[in-house]
mmCIF file of C-alpha atoms in Angstrom:
data_model
loop_
_atom_site.group_PDB
_atom_site.id
_atom_site.type_symbol
_atom_site.label_atom_id
_atom_site.label_comp_id
_atom_site.label_asym_id
_atom_site.label_seq_id
_atom_site.Cartn_x
_atom_site.Cartn_y
_atom_site.Cartn_z
ATOM 1 C CA UNK A 1328 10.420 -8.128 63.346
ATOM 2 C CA UNK A 1329 9.290 -4.625 63.243
ATOM 3 C CA UNK A 1330 6.402 -3.989 65.534
ATOM 4 C CA UNK A 1331 3.121 -3.056 63.689
ATOM 5 C CA UNK A 1332 0.702 -0.844 64.635
ATOM 6 C CA UNK A 1333 -2.723 -2.063 63.990
ATOM 7 C CA UNK A 1334 -5.873 0.323 63.980
ATOM 8 C CA UNK A 1335 -9.163 -1.534 64.693
ATOM 9 C CA UNK A 1336 -12.380 0.193 64.119
ATOM 10 C CA UNK A 1337 -15.579 -1.132 65.984
ATOM 11 C CA UNK A 1338 -12.726 -2.563 68.493
ATOM 12 C CA UNK A 1339 -14.891 -2.914 71.581
ATOM 13 C CA UNK A 1340 -17.450 -5.463 69.951
ATOM 14 C CA UNK A 1341 -16.778 -9.205 70.595
ATOM 15 C CA UNK A 1342 -14.977 -9.764 67.505
ATOM 16 C CA UNK A 1343 -12.764 -6.651 67.527
ATOM 17 C CA UNK A 1344 -11.716 -7.035 71.256
ATOM 18 C CA UNK A 1345 -10.689 -10.600 70.967
ATOM 19 C CA UNK A 1346 -8.723 -9.664 67.704
ATOM 20 C CA UNK A 1347 -7.007 -6.982 69.711
ATOM 21 C CA UNK A 1348 -6.129 -9.429 72.350
ATOM 22 C CA UNK A 1349 -4.713 -11.973 69.881
ATOM 23 C CA UNK A 1350 -2.675 -9.474 67.830
ATOM 24 C CA UNK A 1351 -1.185 -7.584 70.982
ATOM 25 C CA UNK A 1352 -0.061 -11.091 72.324
ATOM 26 C CA UNK A 1353 1.657 -11.479 68.985
ATOM 27 C CA UNK A 1354 3.436 -8.228 69.686
ATOM 28 C CA UNK A 1355 1.515 -5.681 67.748
ATOM 29 C CA UNK A 1356 0.650 -2.279 68.979
ATOM 30 C CA UNK A 1357 -3.101 -2.101 68.985
ATOM 31 C CA UNK A 1358 -5.306 0.783 68.894
ATOM 32 C CA UNK A 1359 -9.222 0.324 69.244
ATOM 33 C CA UNK A 1360 -11.585 2.893 68.138
ATOM 34 C CA UNK A 1361 -15.556 2.628 69.185
ATOM 35 C CA UNK A 1362 -18.392 4.652 69.560
ATOM 36 C CA UNK A 1363 -19.685 2.563 72.459
ATOM 37 C CA UNK A 1364 -23.313 2.600 71.162
ATOM 38 C CA UNK A 1365 -25.606 1.882 74.079
ATOM 39 C CA UNK A 1366 -27.736 -0.584 71.804
ATOM 40 C CA UNK A 1367 -24.580 -2.839 71.723
ATOM 41 C CA UNK A 1368 -22.303 -1.822 74.714
ATOM 42 C CA UNK A 1369 -24.229 -1.582 77.911
ATOM 43 C CA UNK A 1370 -21.196 -1.745 79.914
ATOM 44 C CA UNK A 1371 -18.789 0.274 78.179
ATOM 45 C CA UNK A 1372 -15.492 -1.083 77.124
ATOM 46 C CA UNK A 1373 -14.757 -4.741 77.449
ATOM 47 C CA UNK A 1374 -11.795 -5.988 79.717
ATOM 48 C CA UNK A 1375 -8.499 -5.708 77.710
ATOM 49 C CA UNK A 1376 -5.198 -6.810 78.257
ATOM 50 C CA UNK A 1377 -2.501 -3.975 79.121
ATOM 51 C CA UNK A 1378 -1.021 -2.145 76.227
ATOM 52 C CA UNK A 1379 -4.051 -2.056 74.127
ATOM 53 C CA UNK A 1380 -5.050 1.763 73.411
ATOM 54 C CA UNK A 1381 -8.764 2.276 73.278
ATOM 55 C CA UNK A 1382 -10.256 5.406 72.206
ATOM 56 C CA UNK A 1383 -14.065 6.504 72.130
ATOM 57 C CA UNK A 1384 -14.619 7.397 68.657
ATOM 58 C CA UNK A 1385 -17.234 8.093 65.859
ATOM 59 C CA UNK A 1386 -16.182 6.938 62.585
ATOM 60 C CA UNK A 1387 -18.491 9.726 60.988
ATOM 61 C CA UNK A 1388 -16.703 12.682 62.548
ATOM 62 C CA UNK A 1389 -13.858 14.164 60.442
ATOM 63 C CA UNK A 1390 -12.178 15.901 63.421
ATOM 64 C CA UNK A 1391 -11.827 12.701 65.248
ATOM 65 C CA UNK A 1392 -9.760 10.885 62.448
ATOM 66 C CA UNK A 1393 -7.628 14.148 62.408
ATOM 67 C CA UNK A 1394 -6.707 13.868 66.051
ATOM 68 C CA UNK A 1395 -6.114 10.292 65.992
ATOM 69 C CA UNK A 1396 -4.296 10.041 62.600
ATOM 70 C CA UNK A 1397 -1.921 12.877 63.842
ATOM 71 C CA UNK A 1398 -0.417 10.529 66.190
ATOM 72 C CA UNK A 1399 -1.325 7.003 65.051
ATOM 73 C CA UNK A 1400 0.140 5.881 61.896
ATOM 74 C CA UNK A 1401 -1.339 2.325 61.202
ATOM 75 C CA UNK A 1402 0.518 -0.348 59.238
ATOM 76 C CA UNK A 1403 -2.685 -2.229 59.003
ATOM 77 C CA UNK A 1404 -6.310 -1.025 59.335
ATOM 78 C CA UNK A 1405 -9.045 -3.547 60.457
ATOM 79 C CA UNK A 1406 -12.257 -2.181 59.531
ATOM 80 C CA UNK A 1407 -15.010 -3.784 61.840
ATOM 81 C CA UNK A 1408 -17.136 -0.538 62.768
ATOM 82 C CA UNK A 1409 -20.681 -1.080 61.181
ATOM 83 C CA UNK A 1410 -24.444 -0.944 62.059
ATOM 84 C CA UNK A 1411 -25.645 -4.428 61.607
ATOM 85 C CA UNK A 1412 -29.423 -4.629 62.055
ATOM 86 C CA UNK A 1413 -30.832 -6.339 59.091
ATOM 87 C CA UNK A 1414 -34.432 -5.528 59.677
ATOM 88 C CA UNK A 1415 -33.721 -2.341 61.561
ATOM 89 C CA UNK A 1416 -31.875 -0.973 58.442
ATOM 90 C CA UNK A 1417 -35.365 -0.963 56.469
ATOM 91 C CA UNK A 1418 -36.453 1.383 59.123
ATOM 92 C CA UNK A 1419 -33.295 3.331 60.046
ATOM 93 C CA UNK A 1420 -31.592 3.502 56.458
ATOM 94 C CA UNK A 1421 -29.841 6.687 57.169
ATOM 95 C CA UNK A 1422 -28.303 5.462 60.272
ATOM 96 C CA UNK A 1423 -27.002 2.380 58.656
ATOM 97 C CA UNK A 1424 -25.710 4.320 55.486
ATOM 98 C CA UNK A 1425 -24.185 7.204 57.548
ATOM 99 C CA UNK A 1426 -22.122 4.684 59.794
ATOM 100 C CA UNK A 1427 -21.131 1.913 57.462
ATOM 101 C CA UNK A 1428 -20.780 4.158 54.038
ATOM 102 C CA UNK A 1429 -19.968 7.647 55.244
ATOM 103 C CA UNK A 1430 -17.977 6.184 58.073
ATOM 104 C CA UNK A 1431 -15.926 4.498 55.745
ATOM 105 C CA UNK A 1432 -15.204 7.273 53.338
ATOM 106 C CA UNK A 1433 -14.501 9.628 56.376
ATOM 107 C CA UNK A 1434 -11.658 7.077 57.296
ATOM 108 C CA UNK A 1435 -10.173 7.133 53.921
ATOM 109 C CA UNK A 1436 -10.310 11.099 53.830
ATOM 110 C CA UNK A 1437 -8.752 11.113 57.279
ATOM 111 C CA UNK A 1438 -5.699 9.043 55.990
ATOM 112 C CA UNK A 1439 -5.345 11.429 52.999
ATOM 113 C CA UNK A 1440 -5.479 14.602 55.153
ATOM 114 C CA UNK A 1441 -2.909 12.764 57.313
ATOM 115 C CA UNK A 1442 -0.632 11.984 54.408
ATOM 116 C CA UNK A 1443 -0.570 8.404 55.334
ATOM 117 C CA UNK A 1444 -1.134 5.087 53.516
ATOM 118 C CA UNK A 1445 -1.440 1.797 55.391
ATOM 119 C CA UNK A 1446 0.437 -1.126 54.272
ATOM 120 C CA UNK A 1447 -2.673 -3.221 54.096
ATOM 121 C CA UNK A 1448 -6.605 -2.882 54.739
ATOM 122 C CA UNK A 1449 -8.833 -5.787 55.999
ATOM 123 C CA UNK A 1450 -12.719 -5.239 55.833
ATOM 124 C CA UNK A 1451 -15.349 -7.453 57.728
ATOM 125 C CA UNK A 1452 -17.963 -7.783 55.331
ATOM 126 C CA UNK A 1453 -21.095 -9.699 55.364
ATOM 127 C CA UNK A 1454 -22.776 -12.771 53.853
ATOM 128 C CA UNK A 1455 -25.829 -10.354 53.596
ATOM 129 C CA UNK A 1456 -24.222 -8.857 50.471
ATOM 130 C CA UNK A 1457 -25.539 -11.958 48.533
ATOM 131 C CA UNK A 1458 -29.234 -11.507 49.225
ATOM 132 C CA UNK A 1459 -31.198 -14.765 48.318
ATOM 133 C CA UNK A 1460 -27.729 -15.855 46.697
ATOM 134 C CA UNK A 1461 -27.462 -18.667 43.904
ATOM 135 C CA UNK A 1462 -29.779 -21.574 43.698
ATOM 136 C CA UNK A 1463 -30.385 -24.756 41.350
ATOM 137 C CA UNK A 1464 -33.240 -26.364 40.036
ATOM 138 C CA UNK A 1465 -33.852 -30.091 40.457
ATOM 139 C CA UNK A 1466 -32.611 -30.395 36.680
ATOM 140 C CA UNK A 1467 -29.257 -28.573 37.636
ATOM 141 C CA UNK A 1468 -30.306 -25.050 36.340
ATOM 142 C CA UNK A 1469 -28.341 -22.442 38.151
ATOM 143 C CA UNK A 1470 -30.014 -19.060 39.080
ATOM 144 C CA UNK A 1471 -29.391 -15.993 41.141
ATOM 145 C CA UNK A 1472 -32.711 -15.645 43.180
ATOM 146 C CA UNK A 1473 -34.610 -12.452 43.604
ATOM 147 C CA UNK A 1474 -35.500 -11.097 46.835
ATOM 148 C CA UNK A 1475 -38.836 -12.573 48.240
ATOM 149 C CA UNK A 1476 -41.324 -9.858 48.750
ATOM 150 C CA UNK A 1477 -44.125 -9.438 51.169
ATOM 151 C CA UNK A 1478 -46.666 -11.016 48.818
ATOM 152 C CA UNK A 1479 -44.882 -14.116 48.252
ATOM 153 C CA UNK A 1480 -44.051 -14.493 51.937
ATOM 154 C CA UNK A 1481 -47.684 -13.913 52.847
ATOM 155 C CA UNK A 1482 -48.538 -16.904 50.812
ATOM 156 C CA UNK A 1483 -45.968 -18.922 52.577
ATOM 157 C CA UNK A 1484 -43.959 -19.390 49.552
ATOM 158 C CA UNK A 1485 -40.855 -19.684 51.508
ATOM 159 C CA UNK A 1486 -38.399 -20.827 48.614
ATOM 160 C CA UNK A 1487 -37.290 -18.330 45.767
ATOM 161 C CA UNK A 1488 -39.005 -19.008 42.722
ATOM 162 C CA UNK A 1489 -36.976 -20.487 39.584
ATOM 163 C CA UNK A 1490 -37.285 -18.379 36.540
ATOM 164 C CA UNK A 1491 -38.676 -18.726 33.145
ATOM 165 C CA UNK A 1492 -39.328 -22.178 32.023
ATOM 166 C CA UNK A 1493 -38.030 -23.729 35.271
ATOM 167 C CA UNK A 1494 -40.865 -22.059 37.200
ATOM 168 C CA UNK A 1495 -42.549 -24.335 39.492
ATOM 169 C CA UNK A 1496 -39.283 -26.638 39.868
ATOM 170 C CA UNK A 1497 -38.173 -27.690 43.181
ATOM 171 C CA UNK A 1498 -34.985 -25.521 44.057
ATOM 172 C CA UNK A 1499 -32.111 -25.925 46.524
ATOM 173 C CA UNK A 1500 -29.788 -23.218 47.653
ATOM 174 C CA UNK A 1501 -25.949 -23.299 46.786
ATOM 175 C CA UNK A 1502 -22.921 -22.330 48.998
ATOM 176 C CA UNK A 1503 -21.767 -18.670 48.849
ATOM 177 C CA UNK A 1504 -18.576 -18.311 46.954
ATOM 178 C CA UNK A 1505 -17.260 -14.899 46.284
ATOM 179 C CA UNK A 1506 -15.647 -15.721 43.048
ATOM 180 C CA UNK A 1507 -18.880 -16.997 41.652
ATOM 181 C CA UNK A 1508 -21.785 -15.755 43.407
ATOM 182 C CA UNK A 1509 -23.287 -12.413 42.266
ATOM 183 C CA UNK A 1510 -24.127 -10.019 45.279
ATOM 184 C CA UNK A 1511 -27.485 -8.928 45.227
ATOM 185 C CA UNK A 1512 -28.479 -7.185 48.663
ATOM 186 C CA UNK A 1513 -32.121 -7.560 49.831
ATOM 187 C CA UNK A 1514 -31.945 -5.115 52.612
ATOM 188 C CA UNK A 1515 -30.370 -1.801 53.325
ATOM 189 C CA UNK A 1516 -27.746 -3.090 55.732
ATOM 190 C CA UNK A 1517 -26.639 -5.678 53.068
ATOM 191 C CA UNK A 1518 -26.450 -2.772 50.410
ATOM 192 C CA UNK A 1519 -24.281 -0.639 52.805
ATOM 193 C CA UNK A 1520 -21.848 -3.486 53.417
ATOM 194 C CA UNK A 1521 -21.425 -4.069 49.552
ATOM 195 C CA UNK A 1522 -20.923 -0.254 49.248
ATOM 196 C CA UNK A 1523 -18.160 -0.490 51.784
ATOM 197 C CA UNK A 1524 -16.539 -3.245 49.723
ATOM 198 C CA UNK A 1525 -16.844 -0.921 46.528
ATOM 199 C CA UNK A 1526 -15.320 2.130 48.372
ATOM 200 C CA UNK A 1527 -12.243 0.368 49.830
ATOM 201 C CA UNK A 1528 -11.599 -1.418 46.824
ATOM 202 C CA UNK A 1529 -11.535 1.530 44.651
ATOM 203 C CA UNK A 1530 -9.395 3.607 47.484
ATOM 204 C CA UNK A 1531 -6.866 0.740 47.898
ATOM 205 C CA UNK A 1532 -6.452 -0.201 44.183
ATOM 206 C CA UNK A 1533 -5.554 3.480 43.305
ATOM 207 C CA UNK A 1534 -3.097 3.586 46.408
ATOM 208 C CA UNK A 1535 -1.706 0.077 45.600
ATOM 209 C CA UNK A 1536 -2.836 -1.032 49.042
ATOM 210 C CA UNK A 1537 -3.811 -4.847 49.387
ATOM 211 C CA UNK A 1538 -7.333 -5.322 50.642
ATOM 212 C CA UNK A 1539 -8.688 -8.451 52.314
ATOM 213 C CA UNK A 1540 -12.288 -8.719 52.397
ATOM 214 C CA UNK A 1541 -13.781 -11.253 54.624
ATOM 215 C CA UNK A 1542 -17.767 -11.947 54.188
ATOM 216 C CA UNK A 1543 -18.603 -13.313 57.431
ATOM 217 C CA UNK A 1544 -21.585 -15.544 58.069
ATOM 218 C CA UNK A 1545 -23.581 -15.511 61.099
ATOM 219 C CA UNK A 1546 -20.830 -15.018 63.907
ATOM 220 C CA UNK A 1547 -21.677 -15.945 67.547
ATOM 221 C CA UNK A 1548 -20.116 -16.834 70.728
ATOM 222 C CA UNK A 1549 -19.388 -15.757 74.350
ATOM 223 C CA UNK A 1550 -19.031 -11.929 74.538
ATOM 224 C CA UNK A 1551 -21.898 -11.169 71.973
ATOM 225 C CA UNK A 1552 -24.371 -8.590 73.182
ATOM 226 C CA UNK A 1553 -27.119 -10.043 75.198
ATOM 227 C CA UNK A 1554 -29.167 -6.881 75.116
ATOM 228 C CA UNK A 1555 -29.027 -6.029 71.419
ATOM 229 C CA UNK A 1556 -31.918 -7.709 69.539
ATOM 230 C CA UNK A 1557 -29.911 -7.482 66.059
ATOM 231 C CA UNK A 1558 -26.624 -8.935 66.746
ATOM 232 C CA UNK A 1559 -27.534 -12.628 66.767
ATOM 233 C CA UNK A 1560 -30.226 -15.456 66.638
ATOM 234 C CA UNK A 1561 -28.016 -17.989 68.524
ATOM 235 C CA UNK A 1562 -28.000 -15.587 71.666
ATOM 236 C CA UNK A 1563 -31.683 -14.758 71.317
ATOM 237 C CA UNK A 1564 -32.504 -18.482 71.123
ATOM 238 C CA UNK A 1565 -30.211 -18.950 74.146
ATOM 239 C CA UNK A 1566 -31.880 -16.359 76.192
ATOM 240 C CA UNK A 1567 -35.390 -17.829 75.486
ATOM 241 C CA UNK A 1568 -34.217 -21.554 76.266
ATOM 242 C CA UNK A 1569 -32.761 -20.026 79.682
ATOM 243 C CA UNK A 1570 -36.112 -18.813 80.485
ATOM 244 C CA UNK A 1571 -37.346 -22.232 79.747
ATOM 245 C CA UNK A 1572 -39.757 -20.743 77.021
ATOM 246 C CA UNK A 1573 -40.296 -22.727 73.472
ATOM 247 C CA UNK A 1574 -38.310 -21.128 70.930
ATOM 248 C CA UNK A 1575 -40.258 -19.596 68.007
ATOM 249 C CA UNK A 1576 -38.936 -20.492 64.911
ATOM 250 C CA UNK A 1577 -39.992 -18.486 61.793
ATOM 251 C CA UNK A 1578 -41.279 -19.578 58.396
ATOM 252 C CA UNK A 1579 -41.396 -23.484 58.145
ATOM 253 C CA UNK A 1580 -38.487 -23.844 60.324
ATOM 254 C CA UNK A 1581 -36.074 -24.656 57.233
ATOM 255 C CA UNK A 1582 -34.354 -21.218 57.029
ATOM 256 C CA UNK A 1583 -30.890 -22.178 56.706
ATOM 257 C CA UNK A 1584 -27.670 -20.502 58.287
ATOM 258 C CA UNK A 1585 -24.084 -20.892 58.671
ATOM 259 C CA UNK A 1586 -23.154 -20.307 62.438
ATOM 260 C CA UNK A 1587 -19.389 -19.702 62.683
ATOM 261 C CA UNK A 1588 -17.779 -19.335 66.170
ATOM 262 C CA UNK A 1589 -16.024 -15.988 67.062
ATOM 263 C CA UNK A 1590 -12.813 -17.681 67.636
ATOM 264 C CA UNK A 1591 -12.509 -18.911 64.126
ATOM 265 C CA UNK A 1592 -13.398 -15.543 62.564
ATOM 266 C CA UNK A 1593 -10.838 -13.893 64.829
ATOM 267 C CA UNK A 1594 -8.262 -16.591 63.498
ATOM 268 C CA UNK A 1595 -9.300 -15.515 59.836
ATOM 269 C CA UNK A 1596 -8.882 -11.775 60.408
ATOM 270 C CA UNK A 1597 -5.586 -12.382 62.319
ATOM 271 C CA UNK A 1598 -4.518 -14.247 59.279
ATOM 272 C CA UNK A 1599 -5.584 -11.684 56.924
ATOM 273 C CA UNK A 1600 -3.485 -9.016 58.657
ATOM 274 C CA UNK A 1601 -0.308 -10.795 58.060
ATOM 275 C CA UNK A 1602 -0.713 -12.804 54.858
ATOM 276 C CA UNK A 1603 0.264 -11.503 51.347
ATOM 277 C CA UNK A 1604 -2.492 -10.378 49.088
ATOM 278 C CA UNK A 1605 -2.189 -9.216 45.534
ATOM 279 C CA UNK A 1606 -4.585 -6.465 45.139
ATOM 280 C CA UNK A 1607 -8.230 -7.142 46.685
ATOM 281 C CA UNK A 1608 -9.212 -10.574 47.823
ATOM 282 C CA UNK A 1609 -12.473 -11.667 48.845
ATOM 283 C CA UNK A 1610 -13.212 -14.757 50.734
ATOM 284 C CA UNK A 1611 -16.045 -16.128 52.580
ATOM 285 C CA UNK A 1612 -16.014 -17.240 56.398
ATOM 286 C CA UNK A 1613 -18.181 -19.622 57.803
ATOM 287 C CA UNK A 1614 -18.201 -23.030 59.635
ATOM 288 C CA UNK A 1615 -18.545 -25.635 56.947
ATOM 289 C CA UNK A 1616 -21.899 -26.881 58.747
ATOM 290 C CA UNK A 1617 -24.983 -25.123 57.733
ATOM 291 C CA UNK A 1618 -28.004 -25.782 59.783
ATOM 292 C CA UNK A 1619 -31.673 -24.945 59.662
ATOM 293 C CA UNK A 1620 -33.059 -22.760 62.308
ATOM 294 C CA UNK A 1621 -35.178 -25.551 63.602
ATOM 295 C CA UNK A 1622 -31.903 -27.670 63.907
ATOM 296 C CA UNK A 1623 -30.335 -24.901 65.793
ATOM 297 C CA UNK A 1624 -33.323 -24.172 68.062
ATOM 298 C CA UNK A 1625 -33.544 -27.901 68.772
ATOM 299 C CA UNK A 1626 -29.831 -27.981 69.900
ATOM 300 C CA UNK A 1627 -30.157 -24.835 71.857
ATOM 301 C CA UNK A 1628 -33.320 -26.097 73.757
ATOM 302 C CA UNK A 1629 -31.774 -29.550 74.429
ATOM 303 C CA UNK A 1630 -28.532 -28.269 75.697
ATOM 304 C CA UNK A 1631 -30.797 -25.673 78.042
ATOM 305 C CA UNK A 1632 -33.234 -28.203 79.147
ATOM 306 C CA UNK A 1633 -35.907 -26.005 77.486
ATOM 307 C CA UNK A 1634 -39.190 -27.130 75.805
ATOM 308 C CA UNK A 1635 -39.237 -28.301 72.150
ATOM 309 C CA UNK A 1636 -38.994 -25.307 69.736
ATOM 310 C CA UNK A 1637 -42.358 -24.217 67.822
ATOM 311 C CA UNK A 1638 -42.613 -23.336 64.081
ATOM 312 C CA UNK A 1639 -44.572 -20.322 63.805
ATOM 313 C CA UNK A 1640 -45.021 -19.323 60.279
ATOM 314 C CA UNK A 1641 -44.010 -15.806 60.877
ATOM 315 C CA UNK A 1642 -41.527 -14.198 58.525
ATOM 316 C CA UNK A 1643 -39.225 -11.077 58.746
ATOM 317 C CA UNK A 1644 -39.366 -9.131 55.799
ATOM 318 C CA UNK A 1645 -35.575 -8.727 54.465
ATOM 319 C CA UNK A 1646 -34.397 -12.000 55.597
ATOM 320 C CA UNK A 1647 -33.084 -14.446 53.074
ATOM 321 C CA UNK A 1648 -34.080 -18.163 52.981
ATOM 322 C CA UNK A 1649 -30.760 -19.588 52.984
ATOM 323 C CA UNK A 1650 -27.157 -18.591 53.511
ATOM 324 C CA UNK A 1651 -24.000 -20.645 54.028
ATOM 325 C CA UNK A 1652 -20.422 -20.645 52.738
ATOM 326 C CA UNK A 1653 -17.783 -22.207 50.808
ATOM 327 C CA UNK A 1654 -14.798 -21.798 52.529
ATOM 328 C CA UNK A 1655 -12.172 -23.270 50.325
ATOM 329 C CA UNK A 1656 -10.955 -19.807 49.189
ATOM 330 C CA UNK A 1657 -10.344 -18.854 52.608
ATOM 331 C CA UNK A 1658 -8.432 -22.050 53.399
ATOM 332 C CA UNK A 1659 -6.389 -21.465 50.210
ATOM 333 C CA UNK A 1660 -5.622 -17.742 50.982
ATOM 334 C CA UNK A 1661 -5.743 -17.700 54.795
ATOM 335 C CA UNK A 1662 -4.994 -20.995 55.814
ATOM 336 C CA UNK A 1663 -8.327 -20.846 57.440
ATOM 337 C CA UNK A 1664 -9.896 -24.112 58.949
ATOM 338 C CA UNK A 1665 -12.789 -23.596 61.388
ATOM 339 C CA UNK A 1666 -12.289 -25.577 64.516
ATOM 340 C CA UNK A 1667 -15.433 -25.207 66.643
ATOM 341 C CA UNK A 1668 -18.549 -27.043 65.430
ATOM 342 C CA UNK A 1669 -21.840 -25.482 66.187
ATOM 343 C CA UNK A 1670 -22.997 -28.040 68.923
ATOM 344 C CA UNK A 1671 -19.466 -27.340 70.765
ATOM 345 C CA UNK A 1672 -19.955 -23.514 70.090
ATOM 346 C CA UNK A 1673 -23.398 -23.445 71.392
ATOM 347 C CA UNK A 1674 -22.472 -25.263 74.539
ATOM 348 C CA UNK A 1675 -19.701 -22.581 75.186
ATOM 349 C CA UNK A 1676 -22.014 -19.637 74.508
ATOM 350 C CA UNK A 1677 -24.790 -21.054 76.832
ATOM 351 C CA UNK A 1678 -22.280 -21.756 79.518
ATOM 352 C CA UNK A 1679 -20.804 -18.282 79.268
ATOM 353 C CA UNK A 1680 -24.446 -16.812 79.527
ATOM 354 C CA UNK A 1681 -24.933 -18.428 83.081
ATOM 355 C CA UNK A 1682 -22.059 -16.040 84.195
ATOM 356 C CA UNK A 1683 -23.976 -12.882 82.884
ATOM 357 C CA UNK A 1684 -26.710 -10.578 83.920
ATOM 358 C CA UNK A 1685 -28.918 -11.529 80.952
ATOM 359 C CA UNK A 1686 -31.858 -9.225 80.596
ATOM 360 C CA UNK A 1687 -35.375 -11.030 80.806
ATOM 361 C CA UNK A 1688 -37.045 -10.884 77.342
ATOM 362 C CA UNK A 1689 -40.510 -9.247 76.932
ATOM 363 C CA UNK A 1690 -43.257 -11.973 76.839
ATOM 364 C CA UNK A 1691 -44.406 -12.781 73.458
#
């Protein structure tokens, strides 16, 4: 089989570096690009096996694309580079838009100037594109929920409201399913991720390039940044528990998320670089085991020997109430089967954290 060249943007991240290691072990030539932003990468490049090319790189700079694409002619592009702060995106909208949207378009313009069209694209998108997602009332009426605004949250009205004649009914969240659930971003980060999908779909369709869009749920695991407050609630809870502090849980504790272990995500991405796609395919990548934040906090606290969590009634504007995935489409398209259940994954994360110099959290 001919050796492939795989270009991974955001390759220094804990997803990208693991994917690079897996692809290189399978015989691919792997090139990593990463800006090494200090918010995420306090120690520079992670340890990588030999044979992987790592290049400090800003995806928003056209001349950098020209320099790389003069010599690197990727068969596959895996686009992971992104600013990811949900709440931060509401106060630094231009930063998120510049990296996530402009950076994606600069990649495509660079390919055009280089006269090169890859064999396939893989995009790591986000469950955030769905916003509040789809819900159902107690009598079975389905609806796409509007974003919860500050007035609703100030009243501690945590669940989205059913529309019209169903107002006041009890509601329950439904699993994200790319073929069914309508995207409706509720923060700037989410809007930029959906824009990435649209930009890449338009370009790939015009050039006849297969595109795999993987909408990732909440990814966690060893190697996740422990200094960046925007990269994961699991690592944040772990840091609090290690300091023997009670974990504060927002709203009423019933915010629901789908925590998917990094190795399972890497398996899905690796499969997407090889499996055939007809046009654009979009699938959801999760664990298949949604948890409330109170359940998550209780598991983390118990494993770390920390005090019981406390529900605070606080909220974060732009957060959604519930997000979890139906992974059946990913199973059918990619052979995806999540192997690491949340309790085992949390144990592996906490064990890894004992080997790290974990920053002490500010008192709160």
